[in-house]
Coordinates of C-alpha atoms and ligand atoms in Angstrom, one line a residue:
M30 CA 3.0 -13.6 -51.3
L31 CA 2.5 -16.9 -49.6
H32 CA 5.0 -15.7 -47.0
R33 CA 3.1 -12.6 -46.3
F34 CA -0.2 -14.5 -46.1
A35 CA 1.4 -17.0 -43.7
A36 CA 2.7 -14.1 -41.5
L37 CA -0.6 -12.4 -41.4
F38 CA -2.3 -15.7 -40.5
L39 CA 0.2 -16.3 -37.7
L40 CA -0.4 -12.8 -36.4
I41 CA -4.2 -13.2 -36.4
V42 CA -4.1 -16.5 -34.6
S43 CA -1.4 -15.5 -32.1
L44 CA -3.0 -12.2 -31.0
P45 CA -5.7 -13.7 -28.8
L46 CA -3.3 -16.4 -27.7
R47 CA -0.9 -13.7 -26.6
L48 CA -3.5 -11.8 -24.6
H49 CA -4.6 -15.0 -23.0
S50 CA -1.1 -16.2 -22.1
Q51 CA -0.4 -12.9 -20.4
R52 CA -3.0 -13.7 -17.8
Q53 CA -1.7 -17.2 -17.1
P54 CA -2.8 -18.5 -13.8
V55 CA -0.2 -20.0 -11.5
D56 CA -2.2 -23.0 -10.4
A57 CA -5.0 -25.3 -11.4
E58 CA -7.5 -23.2 -9.5
G59 CA -6.8 -20.2 -11.6
H60 CA -5.0 -18.0 -9.1
Q61 CA -3.1 -15.1 -10.6
W62 CA 0.5 -14.4 -9.6
W63 CA -0.4 -11.5 -7.3
Q64 CA -2.6 -13.8 -5.2
H65 CA 0.4 -15.9 -4.3
A66 CA 2.8 -13.0 -4.0
V67 CA 4.0 -11.0 -0.9
F68 CA 4.3 -7.3 -1.6
Y69 CA 6.7 -5.0 0.1
E70 CA 6.4 -1.2 0.1
I71 CA 9.6 0.8 -0.2
Y72 CA 9.8 4.5 0.5
P73 CA 12.8 5.2 -1.8
R74 CA 14.1 8.2 0.2
S75 CA 14.6 5.9 3.2
F76 CA 15.7 2.4 2.0
M77 CA 19.3 2.6 1.0
D78 CA 21.5 5.5 0.0
S79 CA 24.3 4.6 -2.5
N80 CA 25.9 8.0 -3.1
G81 CA 26.2 9.5 0.4
D82 CA 23.7 12.4 0.0
G83 CA 21.6 11.1 2.9
I84 CA 18.6 10.2 0.6
G85 CA 17.9 6.7 -0.5
D86 CA 18.0 5.9 -4.3
L87 CA 17.4 3.2 -6.9
V88 CA 21.0 1.9 -6.9
G89 CA 20.7 1.6 -3.2
I90 CA 17.5 -0.5 -3.5
D91 CA 19.1 -2.6 -6.2
S92 CA 22.0 -3.4 -3.8
K93 CA 19.4 -4.9 -1.4
M94 CA 17.7 -7.1 -3.9
D95 CA 19.3 -10.3 -2.5
Y96 CA 18.1 -9.2 1.0
L97 CA 14.5 -8.9 -0.4
K98 CA 14.7 -12.2 -2.1
S99 CA 15.9 -14.0 1.0
L100 CA 13.2 -12.3 3.1
G101 CA 10.6 -13.8 0.8
V102 CA 9.3 -10.8 -1.1
D103 CA 7.8 -11.3 -4.6
A104 CA 7.0 -7.7 -5.6
I105 CA 8.1 -4.3 -4.4
W106 CA 5.9 -1.2 -4.6
L107 CA 8.0 1.9 -4.9
T108 CA 6.4 5.1 -3.6
P109 CA 6.9 7.9 -6.1
C110 CA 10.4 8.4 -7.4
Y111 CA 9.5 10.6 -10.4
P112 CA 10.8 14.1 -10.9
S113 CA 9.2 16.2 -8.2
P114 CA 9.7 19.4 -6.2
Q115 CA 9.3 17.1 -3.2
V116 CA 6.7 19.3 -1.4
D117 CA 4.8 16.1 -0.5
F118 CA 8.0 14.0 -0.9
G119 CA 7.3 12.7 -4.4
Y120 CA 3.5 12.7 -4.3
D121 CA 3.7 16.0 -6.3
V122 CA 4.9 14.7 -9.7
S123 CA 6.3 17.1 -12.3
D124 CA 7.0 14.4 -14.9
Y125 CA 5.4 11.0 -14.9
E126 CA 7.8 9.4 -17.3
N127 CA 11.1 9.8 -15.7
I128 CA 13.1 9.3 -12.5
D129 CA 14.1 12.2 -10.2
P130 CA 17.8 12.7 -10.4
M131 CA 18.0 12.4 -6.6
Y132 CA 16.9 8.8 -7.0
G133 CA 18.8 8.0 -10.1
T134 CA 18.1 7.6 -13.8
L135 CA 15.8 5.6 -16.1
G136 CA 18.9 3.4 -16.7
D137 CA 19.1 2.7 -12.9
F138 CA 15.4 1.8 -13.0
D139 CA 15.9 -0.6 -15.9
R140 CA 18.7 -2.3 -14.0
L141 CA 16.5 -2.6 -10.9
E142 CA 13.7 -4.0 -13.0
K143 CA 16.1 -6.5 -14.6
D144 CA 17.8 -7.5 -11.3
G145 CA 14.3 -8.0 -9.8
K146 CA 13.1 -10.1 -12.7
Q147 CA 16.1 -12.4 -12.3
R148 CA 15.1 -13.1 -8.8
G149 CA 11.4 -13.3 -9.4
I150 CA 10.7 -9.9 -7.9
R151 CA 8.3 -7.6 -9.7
I152 CA 8.1 -3.8 -9.6
I153 CA 4.9 -1.9 -8.8
M154 CA 5.0 1.9 -9.4
D155 CA 2.9 4.4 -7.5
F156 CA 0.4 6.2 -9.8
V157 CA -0.5 9.6 -8.5
M158 CA -3.7 10.1 -10.5
N159 CA -5.6 12.8 -8.6
H160 CA -3.1 15.6 -9.0
T161 CA 0.2 16.7 -10.4
S162 CA 2.8 19.1 -9.0
D163 CA 2.2 22.8 -9.7
E164 CA 5.5 22.6 -11.5
H165 CA 4.2 20.0 -14.0
P166 CA 4.3 21.5 -17.5
W167 CA 0.6 20.7 -17.8
F168 CA -0.2 23.0 -14.9
L169 CA 2.3 25.7 -16.0
D170 CA 0.4 25.9 -19.3
S171 CA -3.0 25.7 -17.5
R172 CA -2.3 28.6 -15.2
S173 CA -0.7 30.7 -18.0
S174 CA -4.0 32.1 -19.3
R175 CA -7.8 31.5 -19.3
T176 CA -7.5 30.3 -22.9
A177 CA -4.4 28.1 -22.6
A178 CA -4.6 24.7 -24.3
K179 CA -4.5 22.9 -21.0
R180 CA -6.7 25.4 -19.0
D181 CA -9.4 22.7 -18.7
W182 CA -7.0 20.0 -17.5
Y183 CA -7.3 21.3 -14.0
M184 CA -10.2 22.8 -12.1
W185 CA -10.4 26.6 -12.4
H186 CA -13.4 28.5 -11.0
D187 CA -14.4 32.0 -10.1
G188 CA -14.8 32.9 -6.4
K189 CA -18.1 33.4 -4.8
G190 CA -17.3 37.0 -4.2
P191 CA -14.2 39.2 -3.7
G192 CA -11.6 37.0 -1.8
L193 CA -14.1 34.2 -1.4
P194 CA -13.4 30.7 -2.7
P195 CA -15.9 29.0 -5.0
N196 CA -17.3 26.8 -2.1
N197 CA -16.6 25.5 1.4
W198 CA -14.5 22.5 0.5
I199 CA -11.4 22.1 2.7
S200 CA -8.1 20.4 1.9
E201 CA -7.2 17.1 3.5
F202 CA -3.9 18.9 4.5
G203 CA -5.5 22.0 6.1
G204 CA -7.1 25.2 4.9
S205 CA -9.4 25.9 1.9
A206 CA -9.1 23.5 -1.0
W207 CA -9.0 26.5 -3.3
T208 CA -6.0 28.8 -4.1
F209 CA -6.4 32.1 -5.8
D210 CA -4.1 32.6 -8.8
A211 CA -3.8 36.4 -9.4
K212 CA -2.4 35.9 -13.0
T213 CA -5.8 34.8 -14.3
G214 CA -8.0 36.0 -11.4
Q215 CA -9.5 32.5 -10.7
F216 CA -9.2 29.8 -8.0
Y217 CA -7.8 26.3 -8.7
Y218 CA -8.8 23.3 -6.7
H219 CA -6.4 21.0 -4.7
Y220 CA -7.6 18.3 -2.4
F221 CA -4.1 18.1 -0.9
Y222 CA -1.4 20.8 -0.8
P223 CA -1.7 24.0 -2.9
Q224 CA 1.3 22.6 -4.8
Q225 CA -0.8 19.6 -5.8
P226 CA -3.5 20.9 -8.2
D227 CA -6.2 18.4 -8.9
L228 CA -6.5 17.1 -12.5
N229 CA -9.9 17.4 -14.1
W230 CA -10.8 13.8 -14.8
H231 CA -14.0 14.9 -16.7
N232 CA -11.7 16.0 -19.5
L233 CA -11.0 13.0 -21.8
A234 CA -7.6 14.4 -22.8
V235 CA -6.5 14.1 -19.2
K236 CA -7.7 10.5 -19.1
D237 CA -5.9 9.7 -22.3
A238 CA -2.6 11.3 -21.2
M239 CA -2.7 9.6 -17.8
F240 CA -3.6 6.2 -19.3
D241 CA -0.7 6.5 -21.6
V242 CA 1.6 7.0 -18.6
T243 CA 0.6 3.5 -17.4
R244 CA 1.3 2.0 -20.9
W245 CA 4.7 3.7 -20.9
W246 CA 5.7 2.0 -17.7
Y247 CA 4.2 -1.4 -18.6
K248 CA 6.4 -1.3 -21.7
R249 CA 9.4 -0.7 -19.3
G250 CA 8.4 -3.8 -17.5
V251 CA 6.5 -2.7 -14.4
A252 CA 4.0 -5.3 -13.1
G253 CA 1.3 -2.9 -11.9
F254 CA 0.4 0.2 -10.0
R255 CA -0.6 1.3 -6.6
L256 CA -3.2 3.9 -7.3
D257 CA -2.8 7.0 -5.0
A258 CA -5.9 8.7 -3.6
V259 CA -8.5 7.2 -5.9
D260 CA -11.3 8.4 -3.8
T261 CA -10.8 12.0 -4.8
L262 CA -10.6 11.8 -8.7
F263 CA -14.0 13.5 -9.2
E264 CA -15.9 16.4 -7.7
D265 CA -19.5 17.5 -8.0
P266 CA -19.8 19.5 -11.2
Q267 CA -22.4 21.7 -9.5
M268 CA -19.7 22.5 -6.8
R269 CA -22.2 22.3 -3.9
D270 CA -21.0 23.1 -0.4
N271 CA -20.2 20.1 1.8
P272 CA -22.5 19.7 4.8
G273 CA -20.8 20.9 8.0
L274 CA -20.1 18.7 11.0
P275 CA -19.6 19.8 14.6
G276 CA -16.1 20.7 15.8
L277 CA -12.7 21.5 14.2
N278 CA -10.2 19.2 12.7
K279 CA -6.5 19.0 13.8
Y280 CA -5.7 21.9 11.4
G281 CA -8.4 24.1 13.0
D282 CA -10.8 23.9 10.0
P283 CA -14.5 23.2 10.6
N284 CA -15.3 19.5 10.1
Q285 CA -17.4 18.6 7.1
E286 CA -18.8 15.6 5.4
K287 CA -16.9 15.3 2.1
V288 CA -19.9 14.1 0.1
H289 CA -19.3 16.3 -2.9
N290 CA -15.6 15.9 -3.4
T291 CA -14.8 12.2 -2.5
K292 CA -16.0 8.8 -3.7
L293 CA -18.1 10.0 -6.6
P294 CA -19.5 7.2 -8.7
E295 CA -17.6 8.3 -11.8
V296 CA -14.4 7.0 -10.2
H297 CA -15.5 3.5 -11.0
V298 CA -15.8 4.2 -14.7
I299 CA -12.2 5.2 -14.7
L300 CA -11.1 2.2 -12.7
R301 CA -12.9 -0.2 -15.1
D302 CA -11.1 1.4 -18.1
L303 CA -7.8 1.5 -16.4
R304 CA -8.2 -2.2 -15.5
K305 CA -8.6 -3.0 -19.2
V306 CA -5.2 -1.6 -19.9
A307 CA -3.8 -3.4 -16.9
D308 CA -5.3 -6.7 -18.1
E309 CA -3.6 -6.3 -21.5
N310 CA -0.3 -6.2 -19.6
N311 CA -0.9 -8.9 -17.0
A312 CA -0.6 -6.2 -14.5
V313 CA -2.2 -5.7 -11.1
L314 CA -3.9 -2.6 -9.8
I315 CA -3.7 -1.9 -6.0
G316 CA -5.9 0.8 -4.5
E317 CA -5.3 3.2 -1.8
T318 CA -8.9 2.7 -0.8
W319 CA -10.0 4.3 2.5
T320 CA -13.4 2.7 3.0
K321 CA -15.7 3.0 6.0
D322 CA -17.1 -0.6 5.6
V323 CA -16.9 -3.7 3.6
S324 CA -19.8 -2.7 1.3
E325 CA -17.8 0.3 0.2
L326 CA -14.7 -1.8 -0.2
K327 CA -16.6 -4.2 -2.3
Q328 CA -17.4 -1.5 -4.9
Y329 CA -13.7 -1.2 -5.6
Y330 CA -13.4 -4.8 -6.8
G331 CA -16.1 -3.9 -9.3
D332 CA -19.5 -5.5 -9.8
H333 CA -18.0 -7.9 -12.3
S334 CA -14.5 -8.1 -10.7
D335 CA -13.5 -5.6 -13.4
E336 CA -12.0 -2.8 -11.3
L337 CA -9.1 -3.2 -8.8
Q338 CA -7.8 -6.7 -8.2
M339 CA -6.3 -5.5 -4.9
P340 CA -8.1 -2.7 -3.0
M341 CA -6.4 -2.4 0.3
D342 CA -8.4 -3.1 3.4
F343 CA -7.5 -0.2 5.7
M344 CA -10.3 -1.0 8.1
F345 CA -7.9 -3.7 9.3
T346 CA -5.4 -1.1 10.3
K347 CA -8.2 0.7 12.3
V348 CA -8.4 -2.3 14.7
D349 CA -5.8 -0.5 16.7
K350 CA -5.8 -2.9 19.6
L351 CA -5.2 -6.6 20.1
S352 CA -8.9 -7.5 20.2
P353 CA -9.7 -11.0 18.9
P354 CA -13.5 -10.1 18.6
E355 CA -12.8 -7.1 16.5
F356 CA -10.2 -8.8 14.3
R357 CA -12.6 -11.8 13.9
R358 CA -15.4 -9.5 12.8
Q359 CA -13.2 -7.6 10.4
I360 CA -11.6 -10.6 8.8
A361 CA -14.9 -12.4 8.4
A362 CA -16.5 -9.4 6.7
V363 CA -13.6 -9.0 4.2
D364 CA -13.4 -12.7 3.6
A365 CA -17.1 -12.8 2.7
A366 CA -16.9 -9.7 0.4
G367 CA -16.2 -11.9 -2.6
G368 CA -12.9 -10.4 -3.7
W369 CA -9.4 -11.4 -2.8
P370 CA -8.5 -9.7 0.5
V371 CA -5.5 -7.4 0.8
F372 CA -4.1 -6.9 4.2
V373 CA -1.8 -4.1 5.4
L374 CA -0.5 -3.3 8.9
S375 CA 1.2 0.0 8.2
N376 CA 2.5 2.3 5.5
H377 CA 4.2 5.7 5.0
D378 CA 1.1 7.5 6.2
I379 CA 0.3 5.8 9.4
V380 CA 2.2 5.2 12.7
R381 CA 4.2 2.0 12.5
S382 CA 2.5 -1.2 13.6
Y383 CA 5.2 -1.9 16.2
V384 CA 4.1 1.2 18.1
R385 CA 0.4 0.9 17.4
Y386 CA 0.0 -2.6 18.8
G387 CA 2.9 -2.6 21.2
D388 CA 2.4 -2.3 25.0
R389 CA 6.0 -1.2 25.8
Q390 CA 6.6 -4.5 27.6
H391 CA 6.0 -7.3 25.1
D392 CA 6.7 -5.3 21.9
Q393 CA 8.8 -7.9 20.2
A394 CA 6.3 -10.7 21.0
I395 CA 3.5 -8.6 19.7
A396 CA 5.3 -7.7 16.5
K397 CA 5.7 -11.5 15.8
L398 CA 2.0 -12.0 16.8
M399 CA 0.8 -9.4 14.3
A400 CA 3.0 -10.8 11.5
S401 CA 1.7 -14.2 12.2
L402 CA -1.8 -12.9 11.9
Y403 CA -1.8 -11.1 8.6
L404 CA 0.7 -13.3 6.9
T405 CA -1.4 -16.4 7.5
L406 CA -4.8 -15.0 6.4
R407 CA -6.5 -15.7 3.1
G408 CA -5.4 -12.9 0.9
T409 CA -2.3 -10.9 -0.2
P410 CA -0.2 -9.0 2.4
I411 CA 1.5 -5.8 1.7
M412 CA 4.4 -5.2 4.1
Y413 CA 6.0 -1.9 4.9
Y414 CA 9.9 -1.7 4.9
G415 CA 11.4 -2.0 8.4
E416 CA 8.3 -3.7 9.8
E417 CA 10.2 -7.0 9.5
I418 CA 12.8 -5.9 12.0
G419 CA 10.4 -4.2 14.4
M420 CA 11.2 -0.6 13.5
E421 CA 9.6 2.0 15.8
N422 CA 8.3 5.5 14.9
N423 CA 10.8 8.2 15.5
D424 CA 8.6 11.3 15.7
P425 CA 10.1 14.8 15.6
K426 CA 10.4 16.3 19.1
R427 CA 10.4 19.9 18.0
K428 CA 8.3 21.7 15.4
E429 CA 11.4 23.1 13.7
D430 CA 12.6 19.6 12.9
V431 CA 9.5 18.5 11.1
K432 CA 9.9 17.8 7.3
D433 CA 6.4 16.7 6.4
P434 CA 4.4 20.0 5.9
I435 CA 1.2 18.8 7.6
G436 CA 3.3 18.3 10.8
R437 CA 4.1 22.0 10.8
V438 CA 0.5 23.1 10.0
G439 CA -1.0 20.7 12.6
W440 CA 1.7 20.8 15.3
P441 CA 1.5 19.6 18.0
Q442 CA -1.7 17.6 17.5
E443 CA -0.5 16.4 14.1
K444 CA 3.3 15.8 14.0
G445 CA 3.3 14.7 10.4
R446 CA 4.5 11.4 8.9
D447 CA 8.3 11.8 9.4
G448 CA 8.2 9.3 12.3
E449 CA 7.2 6.3 10.1
R450 CA 9.5 7.2 7.2
T451 CA 12.9 7.1 8.9
P452 CA 15.8 5.2 7.2
M453 CA 15.9 1.5 7.1
Q454 CA 18.2 0.1 9.8
W455 CA 20.7 -2.3 8.2
D456 CA 23.4 -2.7 10.9
D457 CA 24.9 -1.1 14.0
S458 CA 27.4 1.1 12.1
P459 CA 26.9 4.9 12.1
N460 CA 23.6 5.9 10.5
A461 CA 22.5 2.2 10.7
G462 CA 24.4 1.5 7.5
F463 CA 21.8 3.5 5.5
T464 CA 24.2 6.3 4.4
R465 CA 27.7 7.5 4.7
G466 CA 26.4 11.1 4.7
V467 CA 23.8 12.8 6.9
P468 CA 20.5 10.9 6.8
W469 CA 17.5 13.1 5.7
L470 CA 15.6 12.0 8.8
P471 CA 17.1 11.0 12.2
I472 CA 17.6 7.4 13.1
P473 CA 16.4 6.3 16.6
P474 CA 19.2 5.1 18.9
S475 CA 17.5 1.7 19.1
Y476 CA 19.0 0.9 15.7
K477 CA 22.1 -0.4 17.6
T478 CA 20.1 -3.6 18.3
V479 CA 17.1 -3.2 16.0
N480 CA 18.8 -3.8 12.6
V481 CA 19.0 -6.4 9.9
A482 CA 22.5 -7.7 10.6
A483 CA 21.9 -8.3 14.3
E484 CA 18.5 -9.9 13.8
L485 CA 19.8 -12.3 11.1
K486 CA 22.1 -13.8 13.8
D487 CA 19.3 -14.4 16.2
P488 CA 17.0 -17.3 15.3
S489 CA 14.1 -16.0 17.3
S490 CA 14.3 -12.4 16.1
I491 CA 11.4 -10.6 14.5
L492 CA 13.2 -10.7 11.2
N493 CA 13.7 -14.5 11.3
T494 CA 10.1 -14.9 12.4
Y495 CA 9.1 -13.0 9.2
K496 CA 11.4 -15.1 7.1
N497 CA 10.0 -18.3 8.5
L498 CA 6.4 -17.1 8.0
L499 CA 7.0 -16.1 4.5
A500 CA 8.8 -19.3 3.6
L501 CA 5.9 -21.2 5.1
R502 CA 3.4 -19.2 3.1
H503 CA 5.1 -19.9 -0.1
Q504 CA 5.2 -23.6 0.3
N505 CA 2.0 -24.4 2.1
R506 CA -1.1 -24.8 -0.1
A507 CA -3.5 -24.3 2.8
L508 CA -1.9 -21.0 3.6
L509 CA -1.9 -19.9 0.0
D510 CA -5.3 -21.0 -1.1
G511 CA -7.2 -22.6 1.8
D512 CA -10.4 -21.1 3.0
Y513 CA -10.7 -19.3 6.3
V514 CA -12.6 -20.9 9.1
A515 CA -13.0 -19.0 12.4
L516 CA -12.6 -21.2 15.5
N517 CA -13.5 -20.7 19.2
E518 CA -15.5 -17.6 18.3
N519 CA -16.3 -16.7 21.8
D520 CA -12.8 -16.5 23.0
A521 CA -12.0 -12.9 24.0
N522 CA -8.2 -13.5 24.3
V523 CA -7.2 -15.9 21.7
L524 CA -7.8 -15.5 18.0
S525 CA -7.7 -18.8 16.2
Y526 CA -8.7 -20.1 12.8
L527 CA -8.2 -22.8 10.3
R528 CA -6.9 -22.4 6.8
R529 CA -8.4 -25.4 5.0
Y530 CA -7.4 -26.8 1.6
K531 CA -8.7 -30.2 0.5
N532 CA -7.1 -32.8 2.8
E533 CA -4.7 -30.3 4.4
A534 CA -5.3 -27.6 7.0
V535 CA -3.3 -25.2 9.0
L536 CA -4.3 -24.2 12.5
V537 CA -3.3 -20.7 13.6
V538 CA -3.6 -19.8 17.3
L539 CA -2.7 -16.3 18.5
N540 CA -2.8 -15.3 22.2
M541 CA -3.6 -11.6 22.1
S542 CA -3.4 -11.2 25.8
A543 CA -0.7 -10.5 28.4
Q544 CA -1.8 -13.7 30.3
P545 CA -1.0 -17.3 29.6
Q546 CA -4.0 -19.0 27.9
D547 CA -5.1 -22.6 27.6
V548 CA -7.2 -23.5 24.6
G549 CA -8.5 -26.7 23.0
F550 CA -9.9 -27.6 19.6
D551 CA -12.1 -30.2 18.2
L552 CA -11.7 -30.0 14.4
A553 CA -13.9 -33.0 13.6
L554 CA -16.7 -30.6 12.6
Q555 CA -14.3 -29.0 10.1
G556 CA -13.5 -32.4 8.6
F557 CA -10.2 -32.9 10.6
P558 CA -10.7 -35.5 13.4
A559 CA -7.0 -35.7 14.2
K560 CA -6.1 -35.3 17.8
S561 CA -2.8 -33.5 17.3
A562 CA -1.1 -31.0 15.1
Q563 CA 2.4 -31.0 13.5
T564 CA 4.0 -27.8 14.6
L565 CA 5.1 -25.5 11.7
L566 CA 6.0 -22.4 13.7
T567 CA 5.6 -21.3 17.2
T568 CA 7.0 -18.6 19.4
S569 CA 6.3 -20.6 22.5
A570 CA 8.6 -23.2 24.1
R571 CA 6.9 -26.4 22.9
S572 CA 7.4 -29.8 21.3
K573 CA 6.8 -30.8 17.7
E574 CA 3.5 -32.7 18.2
S575 CA 0.8 -30.8 20.0
S576 CA -2.3 -32.1 21.4
L577 CA -5.3 -30.2 20.0
S578 CA -7.4 -30.8 23.1
H579 CA -4.9 -28.8 25.2
L580 CA -2.6 -26.1 23.9
S581 CA -1.1 -23.7 26.4
L582 CA 0.3 -20.4 25.2
E583 CA 2.5 -17.8 26.9
P584 CA 1.5 -14.2 26.7
F585 CA 1.3 -13.0 23.1
A586 CA 2.5 -16.4 21.9
V587 CA 1.8 -17.8 18.4
Y588 CA 1.1 -21.4 17.5
I589 CA 0.9 -22.6 13.9
G590 CA 0.4 -26.2 13.1
A591 CA -0.6 -28.5 10.3
V592 CA -3.5 -30.9 10.8
S593 CA -4.4 -33.7 8.6
K594 CA -7.4 -36.0 8.1
Ligands
GLC615 C1 -1.7 9.4 -0.5 C2 -0.3 9.2 -0.1 C3 0.2 10.2 0.8 C4 0.1 11.6 0.0 C5 -1.3 11.8 -0.5 C6 -1.3 12.9 -1.6 O1 -2.6 9.5 0.6 O2 -0.2 7.9 0.4 O3 1.5 10.0 1.2 O4 0.5 12.6 0.8 O5 -1.8 10.6 -1.2 O6 -0.7 12.5 -2.8
CA616 CA1 -9.7 15.4 -7.8

């Protein structure tokens, strides 16, 4: 009896303790693990193929765990590797609680998770919330009859008239967002491909089932989720037409303002509830949040910081040129938004940063410059595989070679996303060491020199610059936690700022122009009267001590130095 009483008592006192300890900060200021972490996006099809079928897999990723560790990565985000017909290369999920055989097994996943944990690398899964595959058992049931148990798990509606969809909403991937299903004589809604029917998030059974998916993976050890397409979870129940805009989009559809099927306020109710589940598991929620301005981005953190810890700032990727004034504006706005900033340069949906910022003359220097920018800002960076070696886009040259369906619908204006998804370039052996079979996407000839093995040998390679930057970030308090202070704000060519933490500060100076630049700093106003800086990293040929009153930088050069009081 006494025993049982004692056990109950222990359980009662330890419960709140357990919840609390799961959210242990990593420093005295209360920062959480994800605020000090560097995230790395892996597109599983393209990272490493272990069995020679030309498609990457989990065993392949696992075999590169030491590489990721030595690079300085703390968490990997795997884009979807669940069972899927692969119409949208995994973003059409037919079973949320399994691994597609082409990528391996749950056992492979568990090994990956364990090997990651041993090295301090966490795993983030992709959570495709808005839609399932049309082959998911839920949808198969839903479409089977008007009275099916799961009919209301998706959005079924009558057309406006014979052959006419319920309203004018268009799909993000071209054509009407409605597909007629002859079996039951109604249309179903899909914001993306017809093979990706939208779930009906007004239905609480959908919410329960999807929330349970996250619990299932938390139990398996995942550290969080990247939430796919959160903007599109809800649609106007009255199904009003979207207002039209002039012109046609790249798929030939009339433009429209998607006011009735994107960014509805109900999204935030779901995010708050999903966050509660994440908090119980010390997990992080990252959002695919396409926002037009900082006030929109702010909403995703939640009014009480109770929604996403890490909504991605994609406005940063829209500064598609090396413009100090534009970066300055954008960084300051996000920094002032109140949440912890999340910086991204590229991902599996956008042209690689190497190409977007490059000028075809100084591409390598520019890649190092951009890395030095977003890896030294206040916030968490999310890298995209291959960026660290300067991988370029390898876009299809002919329509018949396109794999990503939007590239076929939108050709030649939209060539699809194959170009930014090509296999990781490991060495100069055939197929860049990615596969011993035929790679699912072609590897550009530049792999002969742009590859991990070659760049590891060159101290000034893009790869070694990333490694040095990441090592610096991990040790330096000012880079981890310091505030952001813009400097020389009228300079149109050189972007510079101070990261300031108590008695330490780091000065970052980035020449974003093709001309040499001379700059000077007086940091007394910022509390650092020192006349020189201690060089931490530079891509320019210079000495260890640098005079703050006169720094000269070669085209696109980077200077990072420590300043003390
Ligand atoms: C997100 C993904 C993209 C996918 C789409 C539909 O935007 O990043 O790759 O096609 O959602 O799931
Ligand atoms: Ca939806």
